[in-house]
XYZ file of C-alpha atoms in Angstrom:
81
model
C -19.723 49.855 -24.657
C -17.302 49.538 -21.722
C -14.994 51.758 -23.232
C -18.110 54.322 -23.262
C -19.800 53.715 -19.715
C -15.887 53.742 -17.862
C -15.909 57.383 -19.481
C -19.230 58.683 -18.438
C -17.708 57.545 -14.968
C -14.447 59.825 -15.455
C -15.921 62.461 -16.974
C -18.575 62.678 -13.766
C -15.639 62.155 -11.190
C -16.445 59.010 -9.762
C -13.370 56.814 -10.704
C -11.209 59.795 -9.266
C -13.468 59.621 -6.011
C -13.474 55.817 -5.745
C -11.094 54.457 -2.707
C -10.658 51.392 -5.037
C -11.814 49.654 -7.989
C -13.335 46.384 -8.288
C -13.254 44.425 -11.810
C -16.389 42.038 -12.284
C -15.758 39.018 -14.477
C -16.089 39.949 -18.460
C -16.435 36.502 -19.896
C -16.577 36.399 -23.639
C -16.618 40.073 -23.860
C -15.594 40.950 -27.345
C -16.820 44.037 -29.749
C -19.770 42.896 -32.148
C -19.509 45.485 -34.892
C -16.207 46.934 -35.197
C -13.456 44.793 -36.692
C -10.653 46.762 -35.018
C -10.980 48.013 -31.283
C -8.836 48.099 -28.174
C -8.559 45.258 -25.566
C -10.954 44.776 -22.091
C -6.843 45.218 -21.331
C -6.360 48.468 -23.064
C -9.251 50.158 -21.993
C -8.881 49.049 -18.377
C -5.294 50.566 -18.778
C -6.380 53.305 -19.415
C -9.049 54.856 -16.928
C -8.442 52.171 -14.028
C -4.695 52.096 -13.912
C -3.813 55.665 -14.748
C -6.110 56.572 -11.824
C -3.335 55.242 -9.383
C -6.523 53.460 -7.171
C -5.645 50.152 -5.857
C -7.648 47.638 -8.284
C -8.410 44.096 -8.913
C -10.174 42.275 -11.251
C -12.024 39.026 -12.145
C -14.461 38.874 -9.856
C -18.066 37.044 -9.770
C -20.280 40.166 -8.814
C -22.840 40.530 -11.353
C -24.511 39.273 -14.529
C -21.904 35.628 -14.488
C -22.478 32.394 -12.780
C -21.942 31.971 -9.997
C -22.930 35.074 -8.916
C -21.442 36.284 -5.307
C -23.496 38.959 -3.858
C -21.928 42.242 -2.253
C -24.129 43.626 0.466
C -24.177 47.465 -0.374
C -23.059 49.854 2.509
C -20.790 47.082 4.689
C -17.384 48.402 5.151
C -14.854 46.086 3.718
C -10.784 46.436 2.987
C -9.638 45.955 -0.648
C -5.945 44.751 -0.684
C -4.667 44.733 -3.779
C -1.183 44.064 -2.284
């Protein structure tokens, strides 16, 4: 499913447009009906790193607990130095 949404984002530009890429936390994220299927660390490879955006991962924006909000539209620097 990642694999699949991360490619609907490629194919319509946006990872290419994005200044940088934020990683949310994927907690006991593993397929459910395929016995063989890439990593959360292949796929990322993949579309995030071969875009050449500055990216970081791990975060606790989302659907985990806790569950730090990100106001939408303040300007913020990502430093992934």
């Amino acid at each position: 499913r990642i694999d699949r949404m991360l490619n609907q984002l490629k194919m319509a530009g946006k990872l290419s447009d994005a200044a940088g890429i934020l990683l949310c936390d994927f907690h006991n994220c593993i397929p459910k009906k395929r016995d063989k299927s890439l990593t959360l660390k292949e796929v990322f490879q993949d579309y995030i790193a071969s875009e050449g955006k500055p990216a970081l991962s791990g975060f606790k924006i989302g659907h985990c607990s806790p569950n730090i909000a990100v106001p939408v539209g303040v300007k913020a620097v990502l430093d992934a130095g």
